[in-house]
Amino acid sequence: MTTGTAPVHTIAPPIWRRGLIATAVAAVANAVVFRIGNAAGADMTVVMAGTTASVTLVTVLTTTVLPLVLASIPTWLLARRNRRLRTVLAWAGLAVAIATIPVPVLFAPQPATGWTLATMHLIAGLVWLGSMTIGTRRRV
């Protein structure tokens, strides 16, 4: 009788499914942040080019879902040929999210709104990074 253990392999979802999972998780998390921001008194308006625009839940969901779905497509296509590229694109996504944090902070007349929207950028970037890098190491 042997007492050895069988090799354990990490089985992660395919990249396209990871993208959909990241999109769903980020959308729900950003919707929660939106509600918390509203409850905390953020007026959820931004001023760009002299025009005031209200940020609604639909706006939040659209601006969360669209970029993550659009990022998933090239990631899925490119990472099929080069597995390391998935990790590079995951970190690039987080870098873009961090680089765009100043936009809502600068264009929101109310600091609570700016930081609420900036938090949403960070959530989307971290969820993207996590979804694309989890399970990249194999254990044997």
mmCIF file of C-alpha atoms in Angstrom:
data_model
loop_
_atom_site.group_PDB
_atom_site.id
_atom_site.type_symbol
_atom_site.label_atom_id
_atom_site.label_comp_id
_atom_site.label_asym_id
_atom_site.label_seq_id
_atom_site.Cartn_x
_atom_site.Cartn_y
_atom_site.Cartn_z
ATOM 1 C CA MET A 1 0.000 0.000 0.000
ATOM 2 C CA THR A 2 1.405 3.377 -0.971
ATOM 3 C CA THR A 3 0.845 6.526 0.996
ATOM 4 C CA GLY A 4 2.179 8.964 -1.579
ATOM 5 C CA THR A 5 0.018 11.741 -2.860
ATOM 6 C CA ALA A 6 -0.934 12.264 -6.443
ATOM 7 C CA PRO A 7 0.352 15.389 -8.180
ATOM 8 C CA VAL A 8 -1.908 18.396 -7.727
ATOM 9 C CA HIS A 9 -2.485 20.585 -10.758
ATOM 10 C CA THR A 10 -4.142 23.958 -10.689
ATOM 11 C CA ILE A 11 -7.044 23.970 -13.068
ATOM 12 C CA ALA A 12 -8.029 27.535 -13.815
ATOM 13 C CA PRO A 13 -10.878 28.654 -16.046
ATOM 14 C CA PRO A 14 -10.017 29.589 -19.629
ATOM 15 C CA ILE A 15 -9.067 33.196 -20.234
ATOM 16 C CA TRP A 16 -12.380 34.181 -21.832
ATOM 17 C CA ARG A 17 -14.229 32.873 -18.772
ATOM 18 C CA ARG A 18 -11.813 34.669 -16.452
ATOM 19 C CA GLY A 19 -12.643 37.878 -18.302
ATOM 20 C CA LEU A 20 -16.362 37.328 -17.824
ATOM 21 C CA ILE A 21 -15.893 36.496 -14.148
ATOM 22 C CA ALA A 22 -13.754 39.614 -13.656
ATOM 23 C CA THR A 23 -16.377 41.699 -15.414
ATOM 24 C CA ALA A 24 -19.185 40.385 -13.228
ATOM 25 C CA VAL A 25 -17.231 40.721 -9.969
ATOM 26 C CA ALA A 26 -16.026 44.240 -10.791
ATOM 27 C CA ALA A 27 -19.512 45.331 -11.864
ATOM 28 C CA VAL A 28 -21.074 44.118 -8.620
ATOM 29 C CA ALA A 29 -18.280 45.593 -6.496
ATOM 30 C CA ASN A 30 -18.464 48.944 -8.284
ATOM 31 C CA ALA A 31 -22.259 48.999 -7.922
ATOM 32 C CA VAL A 32 -21.801 48.504 -4.175
ATOM 33 C CA VAL A 33 -19.195 51.290 -4.044
ATOM 34 C CA PHE A 34 -21.576 53.535 -6.012
ATOM 35 C CA ARG A 35 -24.355 52.919 -3.484
ATOM 36 C CA ILE A 36 -21.987 53.511 -0.565
ATOM 37 C CA GLY A 37 -20.767 56.743 -2.166
ATOM 38 C CA ASN A 38 -24.339 57.932 -2.640
ATOM 39 C CA ALA A 39 -25.203 57.051 0.940
ATOM 40 C CA ALA A 40 -22.117 58.931 2.145
ATOM 41 C CA GLY A 41 -23.283 62.075 0.363
ATOM 42 C CA ALA A 42 -21.303 62.011 -2.885
ATOM 43 C CA ASP A 43 -23.290 63.939 -5.487
ATOM 44 C CA MET A 44 -21.876 61.769 -8.295
ATOM 45 C CA THR A 45 -21.388 64.560 -10.828
ATOM 46 C CA VAL A 46 -18.332 65.308 -12.915
ATOM 47 C CA VAL A 47 -17.469 68.403 -14.926
ATOM 48 C CA MET A 48 -15.665 67.900 -18.229
ATOM 49 C CA ALA A 49 -15.174 70.645 -20.813
ATOM 50 C CA GLY A 50 -17.544 72.893 -18.894
ATOM 51 C CA THR A 51 -20.382 70.366 -18.994
ATOM 52 C CA THR A 52 -21.749 68.800 -15.830
ATOM 53 C CA ALA A 53 -22.691 65.138 -16.121
ATOM 54 C CA SER A 54 -24.354 62.917 -13.562
ATOM 55 C CA VAL A 55 -22.829 59.530 -12.911
ATOM 56 C CA THR A 56 -25.617 56.975 -12.591
ATOM 57 C CA LEU A 57 -25.572 53.302 -11.781
ATOM 58 C CA VAL A 58 -26.024 52.570 -15.494
ATOM 59 C CA THR A 59 -22.968 54.721 -16.241
ATOM 60 C CA VAL A 60 -20.945 52.885 -13.615
ATOM 61 C CA LEU A 61 -21.959 49.460 -14.938
ATOM 62 C CA THR A 62 -21.324 50.441 -18.561
ATOM 63 C CA THR A 63 -17.913 51.923 -17.837
ATOM 64 C CA THR A 64 -16.986 48.849 -15.824
ATOM 65 C CA VAL A 65 -18.288 46.150 -18.150
ATOM 66 C CA LEU A 66 -17.240 47.582 -21.504
ATOM 67 C CA PRO A 67 -13.505 48.060 -20.794
ATOM 68 C CA LEU A 68 -13.146 44.674 -19.096
ATOM 69 C CA VAL A 69 -14.936 42.820 -21.885
ATOM 70 C CA LEU A 70 -12.904 44.693 -24.487
ATOM 71 C CA ALA A 71 -9.688 43.870 -22.606
ATOM 72 C CA SER A 72 -10.668 40.209 -22.371
ATOM 73 C CA ILE A 73 -10.881 39.712 -26.136
ATOM 74 C CA PRO A 74 -7.289 40.623 -27.074
ATOM 75 C CA THR A 75 -6.007 38.971 -23.898
ATOM 76 C CA TRP A 76 -7.752 35.745 -24.872
ATOM 77 C CA LEU A 77 -6.499 35.936 -28.470
ATOM 78 C CA LEU A 78 -2.905 36.879 -27.635
ATOM 79 C CA ALA A 79 -2.400 34.663 -24.595
ATOM 80 C CA ARG A 80 -3.304 31.550 -26.549
ATOM 81 C CA ARG A 81 0.080 31.844 -28.262
ATOM 82 C CA ASN A 82 2.109 33.045 -25.299
ATOM 83 C CA ARG A 83 1.089 32.133 -21.744
ATOM 84 C CA ARG A 84 3.362 34.720 -20.139
ATOM 85 C CA LEU A 85 1.582 37.441 -22.050
ATOM 86 C CA ARG A 86 -1.529 36.888 -19.929
ATOM 87 C CA THR A 87 0.381 37.937 -16.824
ATOM 88 C CA VAL A 88 1.907 40.927 -18.608
ATOM 89 C CA LEU A 89 -1.530 42.062 -19.791
ATOM 90 C CA ALA A 90 -2.961 41.534 -16.311
ATOM 91 C CA TRP A 91 -0.381 43.876 -14.810
ATOM 92 C CA ALA A 92 -0.858 46.308 -17.703
ATOM 93 C CA GLY A 93 -4.569 46.424 -16.894
ATOM 94 C CA LEU A 94 -3.834 47.300 -13.289
ATOM 95 C CA ALA A 95 -1.372 49.964 -14.471
ATOM 96 C CA VAL A 96 -4.064 51.526 -16.673
ATOM 97 C CA ALA A 97 -6.533 51.505 -13.786
ATOM 98 C CA ILE A 98 -4.012 53.213 -11.503
ATOM 99 C CA ALA A 99 -2.980 55.697 -14.195
ATOM 100 C CA THR A 100 -6.601 56.768 -14.693
ATOM 101 C CA ILE A 101 -7.307 57.366 -10.992
ATOM 102 C CA PRO A 102 -6.487 61.100 -11.270
ATOM 103 C CA VAL A 103 -9.211 61.622 -13.902
ATOM 104 C CA PRO A 104 -12.240 61.342 -11.594
ATOM 105 C CA VAL A 105 -10.392 63.034 -8.747
ATOM 106 C CA LEU A 106 -9.644 66.062 -10.930
ATOM 107 C CA PHE A 107 -12.989 66.275 -12.750
ATOM 108 C CA ALA A 108 -15.329 65.769 -9.804
ATOM 109 C CA PRO A 109 -16.187 69.036 -8.066
ATOM 110 C CA GLN A 110 -16.870 67.161 -4.836
ATOM 111 C CA PRO A 111 -13.990 65.153 -3.294
ATOM 112 C CA ALA A 112 -16.334 62.369 -2.142
ATOM 113 C CA THR A 113 -17.414 61.800 -5.724
ATOM 114 C CA GLY A 114 -13.852 61.853 -7.040
ATOM 115 C CA TRP A 115 -12.604 59.333 -4.507
ATOM 116 C CA THR A 116 -15.657 57.117 -4.945
ATOM 117 C CA LEU A 117 -15.026 56.955 -8.686
ATOM 118 C CA ALA A 118 -11.271 56.515 -8.154
ATOM 119 C CA THR A 119 -12.010 53.558 -5.893
ATOM 120 C CA MET A 120 -14.013 52.012 -8.715
ATOM 121 C CA HIS A 121 -10.999 52.336 -11.046
ATOM 122 C CA LEU A 122 -8.824 50.572 -8.511
ATOM 123 C CA ILE A 123 -11.380 47.807 -7.955
ATOM 124 C CA ALA A 124 -11.657 47.124 -11.678
ATOM 125 C CA GLY A 125 -7.863 46.972 -12.013
ATOM 126 C CA LEU A 126 -7.356 44.698 -9.018
ATOM 127 C CA VAL A 127 -10.157 42.343 -10.050
ATOM 128 C CA TRP A 128 -8.687 42.189 -13.561
ATOM 129 C CA LEU A 129 -5.214 41.425 -12.192
ATOM 130 C CA GLY A 130 -6.537 38.777 -9.834
ATOM 131 C CA SER A 131 -8.667 37.049 -12.438
ATOM 132 C CA MET A 132 -5.891 36.862 -14.999
ATOM 133 C CA THR A 133 -3.113 35.758 -12.649
ATOM 134 C CA ILE A 134 -4.830 33.357 -10.263
ATOM 135 C CA GLY A 135 -3.825 29.791 -10.955
ATOM 136 C CA THR A 136 -0.850 30.721 -13.140
ATOM 137 C CA ARG A 137 1.525 28.632 -11.040
ATOM 138 C CA ARG A 138 1.310 24.888 -11.225
ATOM 139 C CA ARG A 139 2.031 22.746 -8.227
ATOM 140 C CA VAL A 140 3.272 19.203 -8.662
#
